[in-house]
Tab-separated table of C-alpha atoms in Angstrom:
chain	number	residue	atom	x	y	z
A	1	MET	CA	0.154	-74.857	29.754
A	2	LYS	CA	3.741	-73.952	30.570
A	3	ASN	CA	4.903	-71.068	32.735
A	4	ILE	CA	8.010	-69.599	31.100
A	5	LYS	CA	10.446	-67.338	32.942
A	6	LEU	CA	12.593	-64.979	30.881
A	7	ILE	CA	15.709	-63.041	31.824
A	8	ILE	CA	15.951	-59.977	29.636
A	9	GLU	CA	18.576	-57.370	28.735
A	10	TYR	CA	17.586	-54.115	27.103
A	11	ASP	CA	18.902	-50.729	26.155
A	12	GLY	CA	15.987	-48.558	27.245
A	13	THR	CA	17.013	-45.497	25.194
A	14	ASN	CA	14.379	-45.865	22.504
A	15	TYR	CA	11.459	-47.043	24.664
A	16	VAL	CA	8.817	-45.399	26.852
A	17	GLY	CA	9.751	-47.939	29.546
A	18	TRP	CA	8.866	-51.539	30.356
A	19	GLN	CA	5.127	-51.004	30.695
A	20	LYS	CA	2.728	-50.294	27.814
A	21	GLN	CA	1.991	-46.601	27.331
A	22	LYS	CA	-0.103	-44.645	24.863
A	23	ASN	CA	2.736	-42.329	23.871
A	24	GLY	CA	5.194	-44.777	22.348
A	25	LEU	CA	6.705	-48.225	22.164
A	26	SER	CA	7.334	-50.173	25.371
A	27	VAL	CA	9.817	-53.007	25.928
A	28	SER	CA	7.116	-55.454	27.071
A	29	GLU	CA	4.938	-54.992	23.993
A	30	VAL	CA	7.906	-55.504	21.665
A	31	ILE	CA	8.650	-58.815	23.415
A	32	GLU	CA	4.970	-59.845	23.402
A	33	LYS	CA	4.875	-59.171	19.671
A	34	ALA	CA	8.018	-61.276	19.089
A	35	ILE	CA	6.503	-64.133	21.129
A	36	PHE	CA	3.362	-63.868	18.981
A	37	GLU	CA	5.426	-64.070	15.797
A	38	VAL	CA	7.128	-67.216	17.073
A	39	THR	CA	4.129	-69.007	18.622
A	40	LYS	CA	1.093	-67.315	16.993
A	41	GLN	CA	-0.301	-66.906	20.508
A	42	SER	CA	-1.138	-63.643	22.268
A	43	ILE	CA	0.312	-63.813	25.728
A	44	GLU	CA	0.464	-61.411	28.640
A	45	LEU	CA	3.993	-60.807	29.821
A	46	ILE	CA	4.284	-60.197	33.578
A	47	GLY	CA	7.381	-58.157	34.450
A	48	SER	CA	9.090	-58.092	37.850
A	49	GLY	CA	8.366	-54.389	37.913
A	50	ARG	CA	8.326	-51.339	35.709
A	51	THR	CA	11.368	-49.560	34.443
A	52	ASP	CA	10.899	-45.968	33.306
A	53	ALA	CA	11.618	-44.478	29.883
A	54	GLY	CA	15.356	-44.586	29.188
A	55	VAL	CA	16.149	-47.006	32.040
A	56	HIS	CA	18.166	-50.078	31.044
A	57	ALA	CA	18.175	-53.681	32.232
A	58	ARG	CA	20.695	-56.496	32.305
A	59	GLY	CA	18.481	-58.730	34.429
A	60	GLN	CA	14.801	-57.885	34.026
A	61	VAL	CA	12.626	-60.931	34.762
A	62	ALA	CA	9.245	-61.674	33.222
A	63	ASN	CA	6.999	-64.707	32.895
A	64	PHE	CA	4.083	-65.822	30.745
A	65	LEU	CA	1.810	-68.815	30.289
A	66	ILE	CA	1.828	-70.580	26.945
A	67	GLU	CA	0.904	-73.820	25.211
A	68	THR	CA	3.860	-74.675	23.001
A	69	LYS	CA	5.919	-77.617	21.842
A	70	ILE	CA	9.089	-75.559	21.560
A	71	GLN	CA	11.577	-76.540	24.276
A	72	PRO	CA	11.551	-73.803	26.926
A	73	GLU	CA	15.355	-73.378	26.771
A	74	ARG	CA	15.165	-72.915	22.998
A	75	LEU	CA	12.373	-70.355	23.115
A	76	LYS	CA	14.883	-67.558	23.739
A	77	ASP	CA	16.671	-68.125	20.429
A	78	ALA	CA	13.384	-68.157	18.508
A	79	ILE	CA	12.207	-64.963	20.244
A	80	ASN	CA	15.607	-63.251	19.851
A	81	SER	CA	15.421	-63.813	16.096
A	82	LYS	CA	12.309	-61.590	16.067
A	83	LEU	CA	13.614	-58.891	18.431
A	84	PRO	CA	15.379	-55.623	17.580
A	85	THR	CA	19.075	-55.431	18.538
A	86	ASP	CA	18.383	-53.371	21.678
A	87	ILE	CA	16.441	-56.180	23.423
A	88	THR	CA	17.818	-59.687	24.089
A	89	ILE	CA	16.412	-62.651	26.006
A	90	VAL	CA	19.407	-64.239	27.739
A	91	LYS	CA	17.549	-67.109	29.384
A	92	SER	CA	14.203	-68.890	29.018
A	93	ILE	CA	13.233	-71.719	31.367
A	94	GLU	CA	10.070	-73.465	32.458
A	95	VAL	CA	9.151	-72.715	36.062
A	96	ASP	CA	6.507	-73.820	38.527
A	97	ARG	CA	3.001	-72.860	37.480
A	98	GLU	CA	2.674	-70.702	40.621
A	99	PHE	CA	5.725	-68.530	39.845
A	100	HIS	CA	4.820	-64.843	39.383
A	101	SER	CA	7.709	-62.568	38.496
A	102	ARG	CA	6.300	-59.560	40.372
A	103	TYR	CA	4.640	-61.100	43.444
A	104	ASN	CA	7.466	-63.536	44.128
A	105	SER	CA	10.266	-60.986	43.849
A	106	LYS	CA	12.244	-60.904	47.097
A	107	GLY	CA	14.556	-58.090	46.130
A	108	LYS	CA	16.399	-56.229	43.411
A	109	TRP	CA	19.826	-55.036	42.413
A	110	TYR	CA	20.074	-51.749	40.540
A	111	SER	CA	23.221	-50.023	39.306
A	112	TYR	CA	23.575	-46.318	38.683
A	113	THR	CA	26.429	-45.053	36.481
A	114	ILE	CA	27.935	-41.571	36.661
A	115	PHE	CA	30.356	-40.294	34.010
A	116	ASN	CA	32.540	-37.884	35.944
A	117	ARG	CA	34.744	-35.530	33.958
A	118	LEU	CA	34.325	-32.135	32.348
A	119	GLU	CA	33.793	-33.349	28.763
A	120	PRO	CA	30.803	-35.521	27.853
A	121	SER	CA	31.435	-39.087	26.635
A	122	PRO	CA	30.486	-40.333	23.161
A	123	PHE	CA	30.279	-43.871	24.587
A	124	TYR	CA	28.558	-43.355	27.937
A	125	ASN	CA	26.110	-40.544	27.209
A	126	LYS	CA	23.158	-42.930	26.902
A	127	TYR	CA	24.255	-45.099	29.826
A	128	SER	CA	25.204	-42.643	32.535
A	129	ALA	CA	24.563	-39.286	34.112
A	130	HIS	CA	27.226	-36.783	33.072
A	131	ILE	CA	28.400	-34.985	36.228
A	132	LYS	CA	31.098	-32.357	35.652
A	133	TYR	CA	31.823	-31.506	39.280
A	134	ASN	CA	34.486	-33.198	41.345
A	135	LEU	CA	32.776	-35.697	43.620
A	136	ASP	CA	34.170	-36.664	47.021
A	137	LEU	CA	33.642	-40.421	47.031
A	138	ASP	CA	34.487	-40.843	50.708
A	139	LYS	CA	31.725	-38.430	51.673
A	140	MET	CA	29.287	-40.213	49.359
A	141	LYS	CA	30.186	-43.552	50.940
A	142	SER	CA	29.719	-42.176	54.466
A	143	ALA	CA	26.353	-40.688	53.499
A	144	ALA	CA	25.244	-43.981	51.947
A	145	GLN	CA	25.817	-45.777	55.267
A	146	TYR	CA	22.858	-43.915	56.768
A	147	LEU	CA	20.552	-45.342	54.110
A	148	ILE	CA	21.503	-48.991	54.592
A	149	GLY	CA	19.024	-51.011	56.638
A	150	THR	CA	15.264	-50.706	57.140
A	151	HIS	CA	13.922	-47.165	56.921
A	152	ASP	CA	10.897	-45.183	55.881
A	153	PHE	CA	12.070	-43.847	52.518
A	154	ALA	CA	9.105	-41.466	52.019
A	155	ALA	CA	11.525	-38.570	51.412
A	156	PHE	CA	13.246	-40.535	48.639
A	157	ARG	CA	10.387	-41.318	46.293
A	158	SER	CA	8.262	-39.592	43.718
A	159	GLU	CA	4.500	-39.513	44.062
A	160	GLY	CA	2.582	-41.315	41.383
A	161	SER	CA	2.220	-44.914	42.434
A	162	SER	CA	0.157	-46.090	45.371
A	163	VAL	CA	2.031	-48.322	47.800
A	164	LYS	CA	0.923	-49.770	51.126
A	165	THR	CA	4.081	-48.691	52.903
A	166	THR	CA	7.122	-46.559	52.195
A	167	ILE	CA	9.307	-48.709	54.455
A	168	ARG	CA	12.016	-50.588	52.569
A	169	THR	CA	15.262	-52.375	53.414
A	170	ILE	CA	18.479	-51.573	51.567
A	171	TYR	CA	21.003	-54.393	51.978
A	172	SER	CA	23.985	-52.585	50.505
A	173	ILE	CA	25.134	-49.543	48.555
A	174	ASP	CA	28.529	-50.044	46.933
A	175	ILE	CA	30.258	-47.063	45.381
A	176	THR	CA	33.248	-47.711	43.113
A	177	LYS	CA	35.282	-45.647	40.668
A	178	ILE	CA	37.257	-46.841	37.657
A	179	GLY	CA	38.707	-44.066	35.526
A	180	ASP	CA	35.938	-41.525	34.889
A	181	ILE	CA	33.167	-43.994	35.738
A	182	ILE	CA	31.551	-43.959	39.166
A	183	ARG	CA	29.166	-46.810	39.774
A	184	LEU	CA	26.651	-47.096	42.595
A	185	ASP	CA	25.228	-50.578	43.205
A	186	TYR	CA	22.044	-50.767	45.257
A	187	LYS	CA	20.675	-54.040	46.600
A	188	GLY	CA	17.446	-54.151	48.584
A	189	ASP	CA	14.135	-55.890	49.177
A	190	GLY	CA	12.394	-53.425	46.891
A	191	PHE	CA	12.576	-49.808	45.823
A	192	LEU	CA	9.897	-47.088	45.721
A	193	TYR	CA	9.128	-45.082	42.595
A	194	ASN	CA	12.302	-43.170	41.559
A	195	MET	CA	13.936	-44.129	44.880
A	196	VAL	CA	17.301	-45.179	43.389
A	197	ARG	CA	17.450	-42.067	41.224
A	198	ILE	CA	16.573	-39.721	44.118
A	199	ILE	CA	19.074	-41.372	46.463
A	200	THR	CA	21.707	-41.073	43.719
A	201	GLY	CA	20.870	-37.397	43.175
A	202	THR	CA	21.168	-36.808	46.916
A	203	LEU	CA	24.504	-38.634	47.120
A	204	ILE	CA	25.781	-36.544	44.185
A	205	ASP	CA	24.777	-33.420	46.150
A	206	VAL	CA	26.823	-34.751	49.082
A	207	GLY	CA	29.765	-35.589	46.813
A	208	ARG	CA	29.953	-32.052	45.440
A	209	GLY	CA	29.455	-30.431	48.831
A	210	LYS	CA	25.911	-29.103	48.381
A	211	LYS	CA	24.707	-31.332	51.196
A	212	SER	CA	26.569	-32.827	54.142
A	213	THR	CA	26.739	-36.455	55.203
A	214	MET	CA	24.814	-35.573	58.333
A	215	ASP	CA	21.897	-34.250	56.279
A	216	ILE	CA	20.957	-37.809	55.289
A	217	PRO	CA	19.446	-38.972	58.613
A	218	LYS	CA	17.566	-35.671	58.823
A	219	ILE	CA	16.126	-36.117	55.334
A	220	LEU	CA	15.086	-39.697	56.169
A	221	GLU	CA	13.394	-38.533	59.343
A	222	SER	CA	11.600	-35.638	57.642
A	223	LYS	CA	9.823	-37.932	55.149
A	224	ASP	CA	9.786	-34.790	52.985
A	225	ARG	CA	10.722	-35.284	49.319
A	226	ARG	CA	11.629	-31.605	49.008
A	227	LEU	CA	14.594	-32.034	51.369
A	228	ALA	CA	16.236	-34.798	49.326
A	229	GLY	CA	18.331	-34.146	46.223
A	230	PHE	CA	17.419	-34.080	42.540
A	231	THR	CA	16.179	-37.103	40.645
A	232	ALA	CA	19.230	-38.344	38.746
A	233	PRO	CA	18.501	-38.959	35.030
A	234	ALA	CA	16.894	-42.224	33.950
A	235	CYS	CA	19.636	-43.203	31.488
A	236	GLY	CA	22.154	-43.886	34.291
A	237	LEU	CA	19.911	-46.530	35.870
A	238	CYS	CA	20.089	-50.248	35.101
A	239	LEU	CA	18.138	-53.146	36.640
A	240	GLU	CA	20.898	-55.718	37.164
A	241	GLU	CA	19.092	-58.602	38.849
A	242	VAL	CA	15.827	-59.612	40.474
A	243	TYR	CA	16.058	-61.912	43.514
A	244	TYR	CA	13.579	-64.746	44.201
B	1	MET	CA	49.435	-18.685	13.874
B	2	LYS	CA	49.005	-21.422	16.472
B	3	ASN	CA	49.331	-25.150	15.913
B	4	ILE	CA	46.606	-26.851	17.982
B	5	LYS	CA	46.690	-30.536	18.859
B	6	LEU	CA	43.394	-32.250	19.671
B	7	ILE	CA	42.709	-35.584	21.366
B	8	ILE	CA	39.363	-36.877	20.183
B	9	GLU	CA	36.879	-39.556	21.222
B	10	TYR	CA	34.170	-40.705	18.857
B	11	ASP	CA	31.546	-43.343	18.375
B	12	GLY	CA	32.083	-44.150	14.695
B	13	THR	CA	28.701	-45.877	14.216
B	14	ASN	CA	27.057	-43.068	12.267
B	15	TYR	CA	30.049	-41.936	10.187
B	16	VAL	CA	31.735	-43.009	6.955
B	17	GLY	CA	35.036	-42.908	8.853
B	18	TRP	CA	37.558	-40.250	9.813
B	19	GLN	CA	38.352	-39.100	6.293
B	20	LYS	CA	36.015	-37.089	4.031
B	21	GLN	CA	34.054	-39.268	1.598
B	22	LYS	CA	31.439	-38.536	-1.017
B	23	ASN	CA	28.953	-41.052	0.348
B	24	GLY	CA	28.256	-39.598	3.778
B	25	LEU	CA	29.366	-37.650	6.799
B	26	SER	CA	32.918	-38.079	8.127
B	27	VAL	CA	34.193	-37.399	11.632
B	28	SER	CA	36.841	-34.922	10.446
B	29	GLU	CA	34.407	-32.745	8.508
B	30	VAL	CA	32.019	-32.567	11.484
B	31	ILE	CA	34.902	-31.318	13.659
B	32	GLU	CA	36.096	-28.875	10.977
B	33	LYS	CA	32.564	-27.478	10.792
B	34	ALA	CA	32.397	-27.089	14.593
B	35	ILE	CA	35.772	-25.282	14.566
B	36	PHE	CA	34.430	-22.981	11.861
B	37	GLU	CA	31.357	-22.193	13.939
B	38	VAL	CA	33.554	-21.273	16.894
B	39	THR	CA	36.318	-19.370	15.088
B	40	LYS	CA	34.745	-18.404	11.727
B	41	GLN	CA	37.864	-19.789	10.093
B	42	SER	CA	38.073	-22.698	7.653
B	43	ILE	CA	40.870	-24.963	8.789
B	44	GLU	CA	42.263	-28.225	7.539
B	45	LEU	CA	42.295	-30.879	10.219
B	46	ILE	CA	45.207	-33.327	9.939
B	47	GLY	CA	44.421	-36.672	11.561
B	48	SER	CA	47.005	-39.186	12.798
B	49	GLY	CA	45.509	-41.640	10.349
B	50	ARG	CA	42.216	-42.781	8.927
B	51	THR	CA	39.689	-44.852	10.762
B	52	ASP	CA	37.160	-46.737	8.629
B	53	ALA	CA	33.386	-46.462	8.741
B	54	GLY	CA	32.086	-47.772	12.068
B	55	VAL	CA	35.498	-47.752	13.777
B	56	HIS	CA	35.635	-45.911	17.113
B	57	ALA	CA	38.304	-43.827	18.831
B	58	ARG	CA	39.145	-42.939	22.396
B	59	GLY	CA	42.458	-41.337	21.455
B	60	GLN	CA	42.464	-40.062	17.883
B	61	VAL	CA	44.911	-37.180	17.464
B	62	ALA	CA	44.576	-34.321	14.998
B	63	ASN	CA	46.137	-30.896	14.577
B	64	PHE	CA	45.368	-27.670	12.727
B	65	LEU	CA	46.793	-24.192	12.266
B	66	ILE	CA	44.711	-21.241	13.351
B	67	GLU	CA	44.868	-17.566	14.262
B	68	THR	CA	42.760	-17.187	17.387
B	69	LYS	CA	42.685	-15.390	20.701
B	70	ILE	CA	40.856	-18.223	22.458
B	71	GLN	CA	43.159	-19.978	24.940
B	72	PRO	CA	44.215	-23.309	23.390
B	73	GLU	CA	43.110	-25.289	26.484
B	74	ARG	CA	39.670	-23.673	26.331
B	75	LEU	CA	39.156	-24.347	22.623
B	76	LYS	CA	37.919	-27.871	23.378
B	77	ASP	CA	34.953	-26.621	25.406
B	78	ALA	CA	33.957	-24.155	22.686
B	79	ILE	CA	34.248	-26.832	19.987
B	80	ASN	CA	32.446	-29.460	22.099
B	81	SER	CA	29.476	-27.126	22.454
B	82	LYS	CA	29.060	-27.308	18.651
B	83	LEU	CA	29.628	-31.067	18.292
B	84	PRO	CA	27.046	-33.875	18.264
B	85	THR	CA	27.046	-36.179	21.323
B	86	ASP	CA	28.974	-38.938	19.511
B	87	ILE	CA	32.154	-36.841	19.107
B	88	THR	CA	34.056	-35.203	21.991
B	89	ILE	CA	37.352	-33.311	22.123
B	90	VAL	CA	38.984	-34.363	25.399
B	91	LYS	CA	42.084	-32.210	25.107
B	92	SER	CA	43.246	-29.189	23.117
B	93	ILE	CA	46.753	-27.811	23.526
B	94	GLU	CA	49.139	-25.608	21.586
B	95	VAL	CA	52.104	-27.536	20.203
B	96	ASP	CA	55.283	-26.731	18.326
B	97	ARG	CA	54.648	-25.309	14.868
B	98	GLU	CA	56.443	-28.321	13.350
B	99	PHE	CA	54.162	-30.917	14.933
B	100	HIS	CA	52.261	-32.999	12.353
B	101	SER	CA	49.870	-35.577	13.786
B	102	ARG	CA	50.428	-38.084	10.972
B	103	TYR	CA	54.116	-37.691	10.100
B	104	ASN	CA	55.251	-37.504	13.729
B	105	SER	CA	53.289	-40.547	14.903
B	106	LYS	CA	55.677	-43.121	16.394
B	107	GLY	CA	53.100	-45.795	17.026
B	108	LYS	CA	49.526	-46.658	17.869
B	109	TRP	CA	47.414	-48.615	20.324
B	110	TYR	CA	44.249	-50.236	19.018
B	111	SER	CA	41.757	-52.337	20.960
B	112	TYR	CA	39.459	-54.935	19.465
B	113	THR	CA	36.414	-56.089	21.460
B	114	ILE	CA	34.672	-59.439	21.031
B	115	PHE	CA	31.306	-60.179	22.656
B	116	ASN	CA	31.429	-63.907	23.246
B	117	ARG	CA	28.193	-65.678	24.112
B	118	LEU	CA	25.330	-67.202	22.160
B	119	GLU	CA	22.891	-64.292	22.528
B	120	PRO	CA	23.694	-60.859	21.079
B	121	SER	CA	24.131	-57.905	23.450
B	122	PRO	CA	21.896	-54.822	23.464
B	123	PHE	CA	24.779	-52.840	24.934
B	124	TYR	CA	27.794	-54.087	22.983
B	125	ASN	CA	26.356	-54.696	19.514
B	126	LYS	CA	27.769	-51.422	18.157
B	127	TYR	CA	31.080	-51.758	20.006
B	128	SER	CA	32.125	-55.361	19.451
B	129	ALA	CA	32.097	-58.335	17.133
B	130	HIS	CA	29.517	-60.875	18.276
B	131	ILE	CA	31.192	-64.308	18.211
B	132	LYS	CA	28.969	-67.189	19.292
B	133	TYR	CA	31.596	-69.956	19.275
B	134	ASN	CA	33.618	-70.934	22.294
B	135	LEU	CA	37.068	-69.429	21.906
B	136	ASP	CA	40.173	-71.028	23.382
B	137	LEU	CA	41.999	-68.025	24.790
B	138	ASP	CA	45.206	-69.920	25.510
B	139	LYS	CA	45.486	-70.901	21.864
B	140	MET	CA	44.794	-67.333	20.768
B	141	LYS	CA	47.507	-66.056	23.122
B	142	SER	CA	50.031	-68.600	21.812
B	143	ALA	CA	49.193	-67.702	18.218
B	144	ALA	CA	49.570	-63.988	18.975
B	145	GLN	CA	53.143	-64.557	20.164
B	146	TYR	CA	54.200	-65.319	16.580
B	147	LEU	CA	52.998	-61.896	15.456
B	148	ILE	CA	54.892	-59.869	18.035
B	149	GLY	CA	58.086	-58.267	16.766
B	150	THR	CA	59.147	-57.028	13.344
B	151	HIS	CA	57.607	-58.925	10.432
B	152	ASP	CA	56.392	-58.495	6.891
B	153	PHE	CA	52.627	-58.344	7.449
B	154	ALA	CA	51.713	-58.502	3.733
B	155	ALA	CA	49.373	-61.453	4.436
B	156	PHE	CA	47.528	-59.425	7.066
B	157	ARG	CA	46.413	-56.389	5.115
B	158	SER	CA	43.825	-55.394	2.579
B	159	GLU	CA	44.839	-53.878	-0.729
B	160	GLY	CA	43.720	-50.342	-1.331
B	161	SER	CA	46.360	-48.050	0.077
B	162	SER	CA	49.848	-47.705	-1.307
B	163	VAL	CA	52.588	-48.129	1.259
B	164	LYS	CA	56.361	-48.187	0.815
B	165	THR	CA	56.785	-51.296	2.892
B	166	THR	CA	54.587	-53.924	4.536
B	167	ILE	CA	57.089	-54.440	7.341
B	168	ARG	CA	55.776	-53.367	10.730
B	169	THR	CA	56.670	-53.937	14.380
B	170	ILE	CA	54.058	-55.092	16.891
B	171	TYR	CA	55.204	-54.352	20.437
B	172	SER	CA	52.498	-56.324	22.227
B	173	ILE	CA	49.194	-58.134	21.826
B	174	ASP	CA	47.331	-58.521	25.128
B	175	ILE	CA	44.279	-60.745	25.240
B	176	THR	CA	42.019	-60.513	28.290
B	177	LYS	CA	38.549	-61.755	29.172
B	178	ILE	CA	36.075	-60.292	31.667
B	179	GLY	CA	32.661	-61.954	31.680
B	180	ASP	CA	31.504	-62.251	28.065
B	181	ILE	CA	33.933	-59.575	26.828
B	182	ILE	CA	37.202	-60.557	25.195
B	183	ARG	CA	39.508	-57.672	24.498
B	184	LEU	CA	42.599	-57.693	22.299
B	185	ASP	CA	44.996	-54.781	22.748
B	186	TYR	CA	47.505	-54.185	19.969
B	187	LYS	CA	50.439	-51.808	20.310
B	188	GLY	CA	52.829	-51.243	17.452
B	189	ASP	CA	54.815	-48.738	15.413
B	190	GLY	CA	52.045	-48.627	12.822
B	191	PHE	CA	49.443	-50.852	11.238
B	192	LEU	CA	48.664	-51.599	7.594
B	193	TYR	CA	45.184	-51.180	6.107
B	194	ASN	CA	42.778	-53.524	7.983
B	195	MET	CA	45.768	-55.202	9.673
B	196	VAL	CA	44.287	-55.235	13.190
B	197	ARG	CA	40.954	-56.536	11.914
B	198	ILE	CA	42.563	-59.306	9.813
B	199	ILE	CA	44.862	-60.379	12.660
B	200	THR	CA	41.815	-60.441	14.963
B	201	GLY	CA	39.829	-62.524	12.442
B	202	THR	CA	42.750	-64.934	12.182
B	203	LEU	CA	43.098	-65.215	15.974
B	204	ILE	CA	39.335	-65.888	16.223
B	205	ASP	CA	39.813	-68.708	13.691
B	206	VAL	CA	42.569	-70.107	15.930
B	207	GLY	CA	40.396	-69.717	19.036
B	208	ARG	CA	37.555	-71.725	17.539
B	209	GLY	CA	39.854	-74.385	16.093
B	210	LYS	CA	39.552	-73.529	12.396
B	211	LYS	CA	43.258	-72.726	12.302
B	212	SER	CA	46.116	-73.923	14.463
B	213	THR	CA	48.652	-71.843	16.350
B	214	MET	CA	51.348	-73.161	14.044
B	215	ASP	CA	49.547	-71.779	10.985
B	216	ILE	CA	50.501	-68.240	12.007
B	217	PRO	CA	54.215	-68.331	11.077
B	218	LYS	CA	53.269	-70.018	7.785
B	219	ILE	CA	50.740	-67.304	6.972
B	220	LEU	CA	53.306	-64.603	7.806
B	221	GLU	CA	55.867	-66.248	5.559
B	222	SER	CA	53.428	-66.738	2.674
B	223	LYS	CA	52.674	-62.985	2.428
B	224	ASP	CA	49.387	-64.216	0.962
B	225	ARG	CA	46.235	-62.470	2.233
B	226	ARG	CA	44.116	-65.462	1.226
B	227	LEU	CA	45.740	-67.663	3.865
B	228	ALA	CA	44.903	-65.355	6.774
B	229	GLY	CA	41.503	-65.274	8.457
B	230	PHE	CA	38.457	-63.085	7.845
B	231	THR	CA	38.440	-59.325	8.374
B	232	ALA	CA	36.750	-58.872	11.766
B	233	PRO	CA	33.952	-56.250	11.658
B	234	ALA	CA	34.817	-52.558	11.945
B	235	CYS	CA	32.585	-51.877	14.951
B	236	GLY	CA	34.837	-53.913	17.295
B	237	LEU	CA	37.853	-51.717	16.582
B	238	CYS	CA	38.841	-48.665	18.614
B	239	LEU	CA	41.884	-46.382	18.269
B	240	GLU	CA	42.966	-46.004	21.903
B	241	GLU	CA	46.107	-43.885	21.662
B	242	VAL	CA	48.628	-42.447	19.231
B	243	TYR	CA	52.251	-42.352	20.390
B	244	TYR	CA	54.623	-39.461	19.610
């Protein structure tokens, strides 16, 4: 029995998310099916975590146990040949039998992309949130500083998944602009349900002047979701890397 | 009567090209239809030049004559509201009555994008050519130098459109690489049919060692299409800007 770790890129536009759902096709089941076509074995793919419908990934990690004579490094090419063009395995390696992509995750890096001009973009509409307002990046950067570190992020999460604690540590939030593209890069030890999207929505509110920088510590302290900003759309979110 | 100049972005994936065709939907007819919906007038849209099926644009230029009370600068928003998400008008302005987007064009800037790693990309598959081979960028850059300037590019064009002369001037070819993305930027006074794609195919052949740098002047001199490289796929090509 080999334990195979995969690094996966996907365009989430046409999927209900990573995890199997009754209402449509999920990324994980498409990959499981491709692995079955290659190996004739039904495996259970363990992802590092869920991504919601429309969310993308350039560094999702998953692992599965399998009995196969195919070289682990070559498995990716065999699986890719059975995958649709919107999902690609970029790496497949054998790892220690104990490795578990979800339990062993020590942190994650997510990016959020904003397309910031009046007219929508034919190229970025599926990969960004289209924000027409002028955004004050300096204010957004100042606001983000209050979120870095270890905090109770109860105000910045959606209900719907049970977690032991709402305390998380954000290592960094980098905000950069190139042309009409604003990119927010979040690195942390873990993120609550919708946390990156709600923080992004709140920072957008700060950038357009609907909220002030000084509102951020108050929202954190309140632990009240209703005080934070809107949940930025799923299509702007991308899981860049999982840390182990 | 006003002469309106448009600057247009489009994802060419789902179109038969800029120009009307019998076998499917063209970009220009979709825009003409949107203009009709806004103004109730049938206009003829004059493009700076054709783009083939699957070719993209971030700076296509077109103009049309119309009698309307809508402010020229506001026309874009009205038209955009009637357009599908893969076409966007980024600018609409009134220009001199004599302005003709094709006849007055003094030059063009095209980009060609190569996605260069073994595995295909979920994000770039519709916007690049996927080349799996290692490409020697230094050799490609040296080869490109022979193409800069005024030459007879008869060897680097497809038959199919009648032109007075096959002599063109290329101002610059810039080749840059960021991560797995190689981008070739071509600026010139005009390009023959498929010229950018055939030059790109030839430079790819040089990059992977199938042709040598010194083959380029020989191919130019031969004026023989059969000696040049393959026609790189349409989806990697993007019309960035038209010069006037």
